[in-house]
PDB file of C-alpha atoms in Angstrom:
ATOM      1  CA  MET A  49       4.955   1.370  -5.606  1.00 82.00           C
ATOM      2  CA  LYS A  50       8.008   0.332  -7.282  1.00 92.00           C
ATOM      3  CA  ALA A  51      10.037  -3.151  -7.224  1.00 95.00           C
ATOM      4  CA  PRO A  52      13.655  -2.845  -6.926  1.00 94.00           C
ATOM      5  CA  GLY A  53      15.482  -3.858 -10.534  1.00 95.00           C
ATOM      6  CA  CYS A  54      12.147  -3.688 -12.554  1.00 97.00           C
ATOM      7  CA  PRO A  55      12.949  -2.034 -15.862  1.00 97.00           C
ATOM      8  CA  LEU A  56       9.413  -0.690 -16.127  1.00 98.00           C
ATOM      9  CA  CYS A  57       9.504   0.925 -12.768  1.00 98.00           C
ATOM     10  CA  GLU A  58      12.897   2.502 -13.688  1.00 96.00           C
ATOM     11  CA  GLU A  59      12.727   3.425 -17.492  1.00 95.00           C
ATOM     12  CA  ALA A  60       9.576   4.751 -19.840  1.00 96.00           C
ATOM     13  CA  GLY A  61      10.111   1.766 -21.751  1.00 96.00           C
ATOM     14  CA  GLY A  62       9.512   3.349 -25.320  1.00 96.00           C
ATOM     15  CA  THR A  63       8.459   6.837 -26.799  1.00 97.00           C
ATOM     16  CA  VAL A  64       5.708   8.304 -24.289  1.00 98.00           C
ATOM     17  CA  VAL A  65       2.675   8.708 -26.249  1.00 98.00           C
ATOM     18  CA  PHE A  66       0.577   9.592 -22.957  1.00 98.00           C
ATOM     19  CA  GLN A  67       1.407  10.080 -19.301  1.00 97.00           C
ATOM     20  CA  GLY A  68      -0.959   9.668 -16.741  1.00 97.00           C
ATOM     21  CA  ASP A  69      -1.101   8.752 -13.071  1.00 96.00           C
ATOM     22  CA  CYS A  70      -2.272   5.213 -13.213  1.00 97.00           C
ATOM     23  CA  PHE A  71      -0.522   3.985 -16.453  1.00 98.00           C
ATOM     24  CA  ARG A  72       1.651   5.361 -19.645  1.00 98.00           C
ATOM     25  CA  VAL A  73       1.468   4.493 -23.203  1.00 98.00           C
ATOM     26  CA  VAL A  74       4.616   4.428 -25.160  1.00 98.00           C
ATOM     27  CA  ARG A  75       5.165   3.329 -28.778  1.00 98.00           C
ATOM     28  CA  ALA A  76       7.571   0.268 -29.019  1.00 97.00           C
ATOM     29  CA  ALA A  77      10.474   0.184 -31.589  1.00 93.00           C
ATOM     30  CA  GLU A  78       9.240  -3.324 -32.969  1.00 92.00           C
ATOM     31  CA  PRO A  79      10.805  -3.589 -36.649  1.00 88.00           C
ATOM     32  CA  GLY A  80       7.976  -5.140 -39.029  1.00 96.00           C
ATOM     33  CA  LEU A  81       5.193  -3.961 -36.774  1.00 98.00           C
ATOM     34  CA  PRO A  82       5.237  -0.183 -37.119  1.00 97.00           C
ATOM     35  CA  ALA A  83       2.258   0.477 -34.740  1.00 98.00           C
ATOM     36  CA  PHE A  84       2.958  -1.396 -31.542  1.00 98.00           C
ATOM     37  CA  TYR A  85       2.034   0.425 -28.290  1.00 98.00           C
ATOM     38  CA  ARG A  86       2.246  -0.570 -24.815  1.00 98.00           C
ATOM     39  CA  LEU A  87       0.300   0.443 -21.788  1.00 98.00           C
ATOM     40  CA  ILE A  88       2.274   0.075 -18.767  1.00 98.00           C
ATOM     41  CA  TRP A  89       0.621   0.708 -15.277  1.00 98.00           C
ATOM     42  CA  THR A  90       2.752   2.838 -13.128  1.00 98.00           C
ATOM     43  CA  ALA A  91       2.438   0.763  -9.891  1.00 98.00           C
ATOM     44  CA  HIS A  92       4.401  -2.672  -9.935  1.00 98.00           C
ATOM     45  CA  PHE A  93       1.505  -5.100  -9.868  1.00 98.00           C
ATOM     46  CA  ARG A  94       2.589  -8.810 -11.443  1.00 98.00           C
ATOM     47  CA  GLU A  95      -1.138  -9.757 -12.482  1.00 98.00           C
ATOM     48  CA  PHE A  96      -3.629  -8.080 -14.156  1.00 98.00           C
ATOM     49  CA  SER A  97      -6.287  -9.743 -11.596  1.00 98.00           C
ATOM     50  CA  ASP A  98      -3.981  -7.900  -8.794  1.00 98.00           C
ATOM     51  CA  LEU A  99      -5.708  -4.802  -9.616  1.00 98.00           C
ATOM     52  CA  ALA A 100      -8.999  -3.940  -7.904  1.00 97.00           C
ATOM     53  CA  ALA A 101     -12.096  -4.178 -10.163  1.00 95.00           C
ATOM     54  CA  ASP A 102     -12.436  -0.449 -10.888  1.00 96.00           C
ATOM     55  CA  ASP A 103      -8.903  -0.249 -11.461  1.00 97.00           C
ATOM     56  CA  ARG A 104      -9.108  -3.333 -14.044  1.00 97.00           C
ATOM     57  CA  HIS A 105     -11.971  -1.515 -15.919  1.00 97.00           C
ATOM     58  CA  PHE A 106     -10.444   1.728 -16.126  1.00 97.00           C
ATOM     59  CA  CYS A 107      -7.238  -0.428 -17.592  1.00 98.00           C
ATOM     60  CA  ILE A 108      -9.262  -2.221 -20.210  1.00 98.00           C
ATOM     61  CA  ASP A 109     -11.310   0.762 -21.385  1.00 98.00           C
ATOM     62  CA  ALA A 110      -7.605   2.686 -21.814  1.00 98.00           C
ATOM     63  CA  VAL A 111      -6.935  -0.276 -23.885  1.00 98.00           C
ATOM     64  CA  ALA A 112      -9.887  -0.383 -25.680  1.00 98.00           C
ATOM     65  CA  CYS A 113      -9.252   3.479 -26.335  1.00 98.00           C
ATOM     66  CA  ILE A 114      -6.224   2.770 -27.843  1.00 98.00           C
ATOM     67  CA  GLU A 115      -7.596   0.190 -30.053  1.00 98.00           C
ATOM     68  CA  GLU A 116     -10.154   2.377 -31.191  1.00 98.00           C
ATOM     69  CA  ALA A 117      -7.755   4.816 -32.383  1.00 98.00           C
ATOM     70  CA  LEU A 118      -5.878   2.443 -34.269  1.00 98.00           C
ATOM     71  CA  ARG A 119      -8.697   1.289 -35.893  1.00 98.00           C
ATOM     72  CA  GLN A 120     -10.041   4.626 -36.779  1.00 98.00           C
ATOM     73  CA  HIS A 121      -6.525   5.964 -38.078  1.00 98.00           C
ATOM     74  CA  LEU A 122      -4.795   3.042 -39.488  1.00 98.00           C
ATOM     75  CA  ASP A 123      -7.336   0.575 -40.610  1.00 98.00           C
ATOM     76  CA  PRO A 124      -5.473  -2.460 -39.537  1.00 98.00           C
ATOM     77  CA  VAL A 125      -7.130  -6.122 -40.683  1.00 98.00           C
ATOM     78  CA  LYS A 126      -6.677  -6.749 -37.067  1.00 98.00           C
ATOM     79  CA  VAL A 127      -6.019  -5.562 -33.543  1.00 98.00           C
ATOM     80  CA  ASN A 128      -3.928  -7.856 -30.925  1.00 98.00           C
ATOM     81  CA  LEU A 129      -4.151  -7.361 -27.251  1.00 98.00           C
ATOM     82  CA  ALA A 130      -1.828  -9.151 -24.763  1.00 98.00           C
ATOM     83  CA  THR A 131      -0.573  -9.215 -21.273  1.00 98.00           C
ATOM     84  CA  LEU A 132       2.160 -11.484 -20.864  1.00 98.00           C
ATOM     85  CA  GLY A 133       5.330 -10.381 -18.773  1.00 98.00           C
ATOM     86  CA  ASN A 134       7.048 -13.471 -18.831  1.00 98.00           C
ATOM     87  CA  ALA A 135      10.319 -11.826 -18.766  1.00 95.00           C
ATOM     88  CA  VAL A 136       8.917  -8.379 -17.240  1.00 97.00           C
ATOM     89  CA  PRO A 137       6.717  -9.292 -14.786  1.00 97.00           C
ATOM     90  CA  HIS A 138       5.092  -5.444 -14.225  1.00 98.00           C
ATOM     91  CA  LEU A 139       1.618  -5.207 -15.609  1.00 98.00           C
ATOM     92  CA  HIS A 140       1.822  -3.702 -19.253  1.00 98.00           C
ATOM     93  CA  TRP A 141      -0.652  -4.467 -22.223  1.00 98.00           C
ATOM     94  CA  HIS A 142       0.724  -4.629 -25.919  1.00 98.00           C
ATOM     95  CA  VAL A 143      -1.702  -2.960 -28.348  1.00 98.00           C
ATOM     96  CA  VAL A 144      -0.682  -4.199 -31.875  1.00 98.00           C
ATOM     97  CA  ALA A 145      -2.329  -3.021 -34.929  1.00 98.00           C
ATOM     98  CA  ARG A 146      -1.961  -5.899 -37.589  1.00 98.00           C
ATOM     99  CA  PHE A 147      -1.359  -5.734 -41.315  1.00 98.00           C
ATOM    100  CA  GLU A 148      -1.413  -8.526 -43.721  1.00 98.00           C
ATOM    101  CA  TRP A 149       1.690  -7.182 -44.989  1.00 98.00           C
ATOM    102  CA  ASP A 150       3.376  -6.948 -41.646  1.00 98.00           C
ATOM    103  CA  SER A 151       6.540  -8.928 -40.597  1.00 98.00           C
ATOM    104  CA  HIS A 152       4.436 -11.674 -38.652  1.00 98.00           C
ATOM    105  CA  PHE A 153       0.663 -11.748 -39.867  1.00 98.00           C
ATOM    106  CA  PRO A 154      -1.037 -13.959 -39.547  1.00 98.00           C
ATOM    107  CA  GLY A 155       1.179 -15.121 -36.810  1.00 98.00           C
ATOM    108  CA  ALA A 156       1.153 -13.582 -33.152  1.00 98.00           C
ATOM    109  CA  PRO A 157       3.855 -10.776 -32.790  1.00 98.00           C
ATOM    110  CA  TRP A 158       5.679 -12.977 -30.503  1.00 97.00           C
ATOM    111  CA  ALA A 159       5.690 -15.904 -33.386  1.00 97.00           C
ATOM    112  CA  VAL A 160       8.756 -16.151 -36.123  1.00 96.00           C
ATOM    113  CA  ALA A 161       8.591 -13.382 -38.625  1.00 97.00           C
ATOM    114  CA  GLN A 162       7.034 -14.343 -41.809  1.00 97.00           C
ATOM    115  CA  ARG A 163       8.742 -11.659 -43.955  1.00 97.00           C
ATOM    116  CA  LYS A 164      10.691  -8.638 -44.640  1.00 97.00           C
ATOM    117  CA  VAL A 165       8.482  -5.371 -44.528  1.00 97.00           C
ATOM    118  CA  ALA A 166       8.157  -3.391 -47.675  1.00 96.00           C
ATOM    119  CA  PRO A 167       9.731   0.151 -46.879  1.00 95.00           C
ATOM    120  CA  GLU A 168       7.035   1.974 -48.269  1.00 96.00           C
ATOM    121  CA  ALA A 169       4.323  -0.001 -46.621  1.00 96.00           C
ATOM    122  CA  GLN A 170       6.346   0.604 -43.122  1.00 96.00           C
ATOM    123  CA  ALA A 171       6.535   4.389 -44.166  1.00 96.00           C
ATOM    124  CA  ARG A 172       3.019   4.857 -44.900  1.00 97.00           C
ATOM    125  CA  ILE A 173       2.110   3.948 -41.613  1.00 97.00           C
ATOM    126  CA  GLU A 174       4.693   5.800 -39.856  1.00 97.00           C
ATOM    127  CA  GLY A 175       3.168   8.931 -41.582  1.00 98.00           C
ATOM    128  CA  LEU A 176       0.045   8.343 -39.791  1.00 98.00           C
ATOM    129  CA  LEU A 177       1.497   7.841 -36.256  1.00 98.00           C
ATOM    130  CA  PRO A 178       1.593  11.568 -35.059  1.00 98.00           C
ATOM    131  CA  SER A 179      -1.886  12.211 -35.934  1.00 98.00           C
ATOM    132  CA  LEU A 180      -2.791   9.023 -34.515  1.00 98.00           C
ATOM    133  CA  GLU A 181      -0.603   9.333 -31.132  1.00 98.00           C
ATOM    134  CA  ALA A 182      -2.028  12.713 -30.726  1.00 98.00           C
ATOM    135  CA  ASP A 183      -5.492  11.266 -30.765  1.00 98.00           C
ATOM    136  CA  ILE A 184      -4.690   8.261 -28.383  1.00 98.00           C
ATOM    137  CA  ALA A 185      -3.125  11.004 -26.145  1.00 98.00           C
ATOM    138  CA  ALA A 186      -6.598  13.177 -26.273  1.00 98.00           C
ATOM    139  CA  ARG A 187      -8.826  10.212 -25.871  1.00 98.00           C
ATOM    140  CA  LEU A 188      -6.909   9.156 -23.048  1.00 98.00           C
ATOM    141  CA  ALA A 189      -6.997  12.497 -21.418  1.00 97.00           C
ATOM    142  CA  VAL A 190     -10.680  12.301 -21.444  1.00 97.00           C
ATOM    143  CA  LEU A 191     -10.836   9.024 -20.190  1.00 97.00           C
ATOM    144  CA  THR A 192      -8.467   9.930 -17.159  1.00 95.00           C
ATOM    145  CA  GLY A 193     -10.343  13.241 -16.654  1.00 92.00           C
ATOM    146  CA  ASN A 194     -13.805  11.345 -16.566  1.00 87.00           C
ATOM    147  CA  ARG A 195     -12.528   8.926 -14.204  1.00 84.00           C
ATOM    148  CA  THR A 196     -11.314  11.783 -11.972  1.00 79.00           C
ATOM    149  CA  ALA A 197     -14.301  13.677 -11.963  1.00 78.00           C
ATOM    150  CA  THR A 198     -16.687  10.735 -10.650  1.00 64.00           C
TER     151      THR A 198
ATOM    152  CA  MET B 552     -25.394 -13.430 -34.655  1.00 82.00           C
ATOM    153  CA  LYS B 553     -23.246 -16.000 -36.315  1.00 92.00           C
ATOM    154  CA  ALA B 554     -20.794 -15.529 -39.342  1.00 95.00           C
ATOM    155  CA  PRO B 555     -21.028 -18.402 -42.148  1.00 94.00           C
ATOM    156  CA  GLY B 556     -17.542 -20.557 -42.412  1.00 95.00           C
ATOM    157  CA  CYS B 557     -16.429 -19.271 -39.111  1.00 97.00           C
ATOM    158  CA  PRO B 558     -14.975 -22.129 -36.763  1.00 97.00           C
ATOM    159  CA  LEU B 559     -16.175 -20.803 -33.567  1.00 98.00           C
ATOM    160  CA  CYS B 560     -19.525 -20.090 -34.729  1.00 98.00           C
ATOM    161  CA  GLU B 561     -20.027 -23.511 -35.548  1.00 96.00           C
ATOM    162  CA  GLU B 562     -17.766 -25.366 -33.135  1.00 95.00           C
ATOM    163  CA  ALA B 563     -17.056 -25.501 -29.342  1.00 96.00           C
ATOM    164  CA  GLY B 564     -13.579 -24.827 -30.038  1.00 95.00           C
ATOM    165  CA  GLY B 565     -12.312 -27.241 -26.927  1.00 96.00           C
ATOM    166  CA  THR B 566     -13.519 -28.961 -24.213  1.00 97.00           C
ATOM    167  CA  VAL B 567     -16.166 -27.019 -22.774  1.00 98.00           C
ATOM    168  CA  VAL B 568     -15.731 -26.249 -18.923  1.00 98.00           C
ATOM    169  CA  PHE B 569     -18.581 -23.353 -18.801  1.00 98.00           C
ATOM    170  CA  GLN B 570     -21.301 -22.565 -21.156  1.00 97.00           C
ATOM    171  CA  GLY B 571     -22.895 -18.961 -20.680  1.00 96.00           C
ATOM    172  CA  ASP B 572     -25.311 -17.042 -22.758  1.00 96.00           C
ATOM    173  CA  CYS B 573     -22.674 -14.559 -23.733  1.00 97.00           C
ATOM    174  CA  PHE B 574     -19.578 -16.576 -23.630  1.00 98.00           C
ATOM    175  CA  ARG B 575     -18.222 -20.198 -23.012  1.00 98.00           C
ATOM    176  CA  VAL B 576     -14.962 -21.493 -21.921  1.00 98.00           C
ATOM    177  CA  VAL B 577     -12.836 -24.033 -23.109  1.00 98.00           C
ATOM    178  CA  ARG B 578      -9.782 -26.137 -22.498  1.00 98.00           C
ATOM    179  CA  ALA B 579      -7.422 -25.971 -25.458  1.00 97.00           C
ATOM    180  CA  ALA B 580      -5.381 -28.921 -26.413  1.00 93.00           C
ATOM    181  CA  GLU B 581      -2.076 -27.210 -26.529  1.00 92.00           C
ATOM    182  CA  PRO B 582       0.967 -29.660 -25.623  1.00 88.00           C
ATOM    183  CA  GLY B 583       3.592 -28.369 -23.320  1.00 96.00           C
ATOM    184  CA  LEU B 584       1.030 -25.852 -21.947  1.00 98.00           C
ATOM    185  CA  PRO B 585      -1.450 -28.069 -20.124  1.00 97.00           C
ATOM    186  CA  ALA B 586      -3.580 -25.079 -18.454  1.00 98.00           C
ATOM    187  CA  PHE B 587      -4.387 -23.005 -21.532  1.00 98.00           C
ATOM    188  CA  TYR B 588      -8.029 -22.100 -21.373  1.00 98.00           C
ATOM    189  CA  ARG B 589     -10.058 -19.949 -24.127  1.00 98.00           C
ATOM    190  CA  LEU B 590     -12.743 -17.367 -23.520  1.00 98.00           C
ATOM    191  CA  ILE B 591     -15.008 -17.441 -26.659  1.00 98.00           C
ATOM    192  CA  TRP B 592     -17.676 -14.676 -26.928  1.00 98.00           C
ATOM    193  CA  THR B 593     -20.560 -16.279 -28.343  1.00 98.00           C
ATOM    194  CA  ALA B 594     -21.836 -13.648 -30.819  1.00 98.00           C
ATOM    195  CA  HIS B 595     -19.527 -13.020 -33.921  1.00 98.00           C
ATOM    196  CA  PHE B 596     -17.451  -9.882 -33.247  1.00 98.00           C
ATOM    197  CA  ARG B 597     -14.159  -9.229 -34.749  1.00 98.00           C
ATOM    198  CA  GLU B 598     -12.618  -6.971 -32.069  1.00 98.00           C
ATOM    199  CA  PHE B 599     -12.620  -6.505 -28.390  1.00 98.00           C
ATOM    200  CA  SER B 600     -13.749  -2.684 -28.939  1.00 98.00           C
ATOM    201  CA  ASP B 601     -16.605  -3.913 -30.764  1.00 98.00           C
ATOM    202  CA  LEU B 602     -18.094  -4.731 -27.867  1.00 98.00           C
ATOM    203  CA  ALA B 603     -20.303  -2.285 -25.749  1.00 97.00           C
ATOM    204  CA  ALA B 604     -18.681  -1.141 -22.710  1.00 95.00           C
ATOM    205  CA  ASP B 605     -20.624  -2.738 -20.245  1.00 96.00           C
ATOM    206  CA  ASP B 606     -19.971  -6.015 -22.311  1.00 97.00           C
ATOM    207  CA  ARG B 607     -16.258  -5.163 -22.171  1.00 97.00           C
ATOM    208  CA  HIS B 608     -16.371  -4.945 -18.333  1.00 97.00           C
ATOM    209  CA  PHE B 609     -18.364  -8.258 -17.939  1.00 97.00           C
ATOM    210  CA  CYS B 610     -15.768 -10.089 -20.507  1.00 98.00           C
ATOM    211  CA  ILE B 611     -12.889  -8.801 -18.809  1.00 98.00           C
ATOM    212  CA  ASP B 612     -14.260  -9.581 -15.342  1.00 98.00           C
ATOM    213  CA  ALA B 613     -14.815 -13.485 -16.537  1.00 98.00           C
ATOM    214  CA  VAL B 614     -10.920 -13.269 -17.824  1.00 98.00           C
ATOM    215  CA  ALA B 615     -10.092 -12.381 -14.680  1.00 98.00           C
ATOM    216  CA  CYS B 616     -12.023 -14.519 -12.743  1.00 98.00           C
ATOM    217  CA  ILE B 617     -10.430 -17.701 -14.727  1.00 98.00           C
ATOM    218  CA  GLU B 618      -7.244 -16.092 -13.974  1.00 98.00           C
ATOM    219  CA  GLU B 619      -7.691 -16.114 -10.426  1.00 98.00           C
ATOM    220  CA  ALA B 620      -8.687 -19.390 -10.437  1.00 98.00           C
ATOM    221  CA  LEU B 621      -5.900 -20.466 -12.382  1.00 98.00           C
ATOM    222  CA  ARG B 622      -3.554 -18.801  -9.527  1.00 98.00           C
ATOM    223  CA  GLN B 623      -5.485 -20.235  -6.796  1.00 98.00           C
ATOM    224  CA  HIS B 624      -5.204 -23.694  -8.009  1.00 98.00           C
ATOM    225  CA  LEU B 625      -2.300 -24.131  -9.825  1.00 98.00           C
ATOM    226  CA  ASP B 626       0.522 -21.294  -8.520  1.00 98.00           C
ATOM    227  CA  PRO B 627       1.816 -20.659 -11.942  1.00 98.00           C
ATOM    228  CA  VAL B 628       4.778 -18.094 -12.227  1.00 98.00           C
ATOM    229  CA  LYS B 629       2.517 -15.918 -14.697  1.00 98.00           C
ATOM    230  CA  VAL B 630      -0.675 -15.821 -16.035  1.00 98.00           C
ATOM    231  CA  ASN B 631      -0.531 -14.740 -20.081  1.00 98.00           C
ATOM    232  CA  LEU B 632      -4.048 -13.031 -21.556  1.00 98.00           C
ATOM    233  CA  ALA B 633      -4.449 -12.085 -25.067  1.00 98.00           C
ATOM    234  CA  THR B 634      -6.942 -11.949 -27.754  1.00 98.00           C
ATOM    235  CA  LEU B 635      -5.331 -11.914 -31.181  1.00 98.00           C
ATOM    236  CA  GLY B 636      -7.615 -13.471 -33.974  1.00 98.00           C
ATOM    237  CA  ASN B 637      -5.375 -13.058 -36.932  1.00 98.00           C
ATOM    238  CA  ALA B 638      -6.402 -16.413 -38.135  1.00 95.00           C
ATOM    239  CA  VAL B 639      -9.762 -16.406 -36.566  1.00 97.00           C
ATOM    240  CA  PRO B 640     -11.325 -13.057 -36.210  1.00 97.00           C
ATOM    241  CA  HIS B 641     -14.205 -14.138 -33.950  1.00 98.00           C
ATOM    242  CA  LEU B 642     -13.679 -12.437 -30.422  1.00 98.00           C
ATOM    243  CA  HIS B 643     -11.898 -14.864 -27.951  1.00 98.00           C
ATOM    244  CA  TRP B 644      -9.002 -14.620 -25.209  1.00 98.00           C
ATOM    245  CA  HIS B 645      -6.473 -16.710 -24.060  1.00 98.00           C
ATOM    246  CA  VAL B 646      -5.913 -17.230 -20.818  1.00 98.00           C
ATOM    247  CA  VAL B 647      -2.859 -19.478 -19.982  1.00 98.00           C
ATOM    248  CA  ALA B 648      -1.164 -20.682 -16.872  1.00 98.00           C
ATOM    249  CA  ARG B 649       2.655 -20.541 -17.414  1.00 98.00           C
ATOM    250  CA  PHE B 650       5.212 -22.644 -15.687  1.00 98.00           C
ATOM    251  CA  GLU B 651       8.960 -22.209 -15.735  1.00 98.00           C
ATOM    252  CA  TRP B 652       9.359 -25.832 -17.018  1.00 98.00           C
ATOM    253  CA  ASP B 653       6.615 -25.520 -19.628  1.00 98.00           C
ATOM    254  CA  SER B 654       7.275 -25.928 -23.396  1.00 98.00           C
ATOM    255  CA  HIS B 655       7.695 -21.979 -23.766  1.00 98.00           C
ATOM    256  CA  PHE B 656       8.686 -20.304 -21.096  1.00 98.00           C
ATOM    257  CA  PRO B 657       9.822 -17.268 -20.698  1.00 98.00           C
ATOM    258  CA  GLY B 658       8.457 -16.741 -24.449  1.00 98.00           C
ATOM    259  CA  ALA B 659       4.957 -16.204 -25.317  1.00 98.00           C
ATOM    260  CA  PRO B 660       2.685 -19.395 -26.027  1.00 98.00           C
ATOM    261  CA  TRP B 661       2.987 -18.350 -29.947  1.00 97.00           C
ATOM    262  CA  ALA B 662       6.840 -18.216 -29.956  1.00 97.00           C
ATOM    263  CA  VAL B 663       9.068 -21.364 -30.654  1.00 96.00           C
ATOM    264  CA  ALA B 664       8.755 -24.140 -28.071  1.00 97.00           C
ATOM    265  CA  GLN B 665      12.040 -24.065 -26.146  1.00 97.00           C
ATOM    266  CA  ARG B 666      11.923 -27.584 -24.126  1.00 97.00           C
ATOM    267  CA  LYS B 667      10.101 -30.757 -24.164  1.00 97.00           C
ATOM    268  CA  VAL B 668       8.061 -30.649 -21.104  1.00 97.00           C
ATOM    269  CA  ALA B 669       8.638 -33.490 -18.188  1.00 96.00           C
ATOM    270  CA  PRO B 670       5.619 -36.125 -18.398  1.00 95.00           C
ATOM    271  CA  GLU B 671       5.514 -35.851 -14.601  1.00 96.00           C
ATOM    272  CA  ALA B 672       5.544 -32.160 -14.305  1.00 96.00           C
ATOM    273  CA  GLN B 673       2.496 -32.175 -17.114  1.00 96.00           C
ATOM    274  CA  ALA B 674       0.816 -34.994 -15.343  1.00 96.00           C
ATOM    275  CA  ARG B 675       0.764 -32.942 -12.053  1.00 97.00           C
ATOM    276  CA  ILE B 676      -0.711 -30.272 -13.476  1.00 97.00           C
ATOM    277  CA  GLU B 677      -3.333 -32.491 -15.412  1.00 97.00           C
ATOM    278  CA  GLY B 678      -4.415 -34.060 -12.233  1.00 98.00           C
ATOM    279  CA  LEU B 679      -5.457 -30.406 -10.794  1.00 98.00           C
ATOM    280  CA  LEU B 680      -7.567 -29.472 -13.910  1.00 98.00           C
ATOM    281  CA  PRO B 681     -11.010 -31.315 -12.822  1.00 98.00           C
ATOM    282  CA  SER B 682     -11.107 -29.237  -9.531  1.00 98.00           C
ATOM    283  CA  LEU B 683      -9.821 -26.204 -11.031  1.00 98.00           C
ATOM    284  CA  GLU B 684     -12.563 -26.367 -13.920  1.00 98.00           C
ATOM    285  CA  ALA B 685     -15.191 -26.966 -11.289  1.00 98.00           C
ATOM    286  CA  ASP B 686     -14.183 -23.701  -9.845  1.00 98.00           C
ATOM    287  CA  ILE B 687     -13.856 -21.953 -12.867  1.00 98.00           C
ATOM    288  CA  ALA B 688     -17.380 -23.065 -13.733  1.00 98.00           C
ATOM    289  CA  ALA B 689     -18.806 -22.078 -10.220  1.00 98.00           C
ATOM    290  CA  ARG B 690     -17.274 -18.847 -10.016  1.00 98.00           C
ATOM    291  CA  LEU B 691     -18.508 -17.885 -13.562  1.00 98.00           C
ATOM    292  CA  ALA B 692     -21.808 -18.813 -12.621  1.00 97.00           C
ATOM    293  CA  VAL B 693     -22.065 -16.409  -9.921  1.00 97.00           C
ATOM    294  CA  LEU B 694     -20.399 -13.496 -12.210  1.00 97.00           C
ATOM    295  CA  THR B 695     -22.872 -14.424 -14.809  1.00 95.00           C
ATOM    296  CA  GLY B 696     -25.893 -14.539 -12.135  1.00 92.00           C
ATOM    297  CA  ASN B 697     -24.779 -11.380 -10.622  1.00 87.00           C
ATOM    298  CA  ARG B 698     -25.147  -9.430 -13.825  1.00 84.00           C
ATOM    299  CA  THR B 699     -28.490 -11.249 -14.810  1.00 79.00           C
ATOM    300  CA  ALA B 700     -29.724  -9.932 -11.391  1.00 78.00           C
ATOM    301  CA  THR B 701     -28.790  -6.241 -12.097  1.00 64.00           C
TER     302      THR B 701
END
């Protein structure tokens, strides 16, 4: 179920961390926000409430799974979750680890940037991303496998 | 389970549309975004993933319920969902009906405003809010009742 001209139907939309049948997870390149992930639903739905209830639960369990991995690996001060889609109305969830030193804190990732990030802070988080992303993929493989098994 | 000094533990946080045991829904006064609602979880949890899985599903079903009511009554071009909590880390979900003429479209509600809203467009939506909010309350009463019954 693809929509002609939709960038999230046609391209990955970032560095792929996990690829399942129903959704993929990508890392977005957002300067100043070094742990910015997106869960992109495979089928072209516009709104979250377009999903059937069991797909909504599966989708939000996956979002919570990513959040838990971010918390465990990065110890962020907060995690931000959002599905907006005003510019690209193909269902995707932003899952963003926030730090007091990041470019936008305490503002939203879509607000005006408040500061330039210190390179060493950014580099410290970037160094943790490979093991974080391996763990995200492992957790989502279990979640996806459990669903297929039921 | 309250946290000392937390504004969402101490105050409603907007005009109450629905009050349940686990959460309330309020209309926020956000100029230029006339249908901006918040679901505020009653207990003071910081992150969405702090909720048990069945509470997460209940919470997101309620968010989807509000979204469906917004779509049915207001025919928005998009609905935006987010839980941020950088400033007030007490679990709450923003549920916002978006229109091409609103103050921030296609930007996020937390981005820089792009325009002043025409008073007649704002007034037209405001006129629809009483029946919308009665419907949100009715739908959430059913959702909450179904849960209590199981």
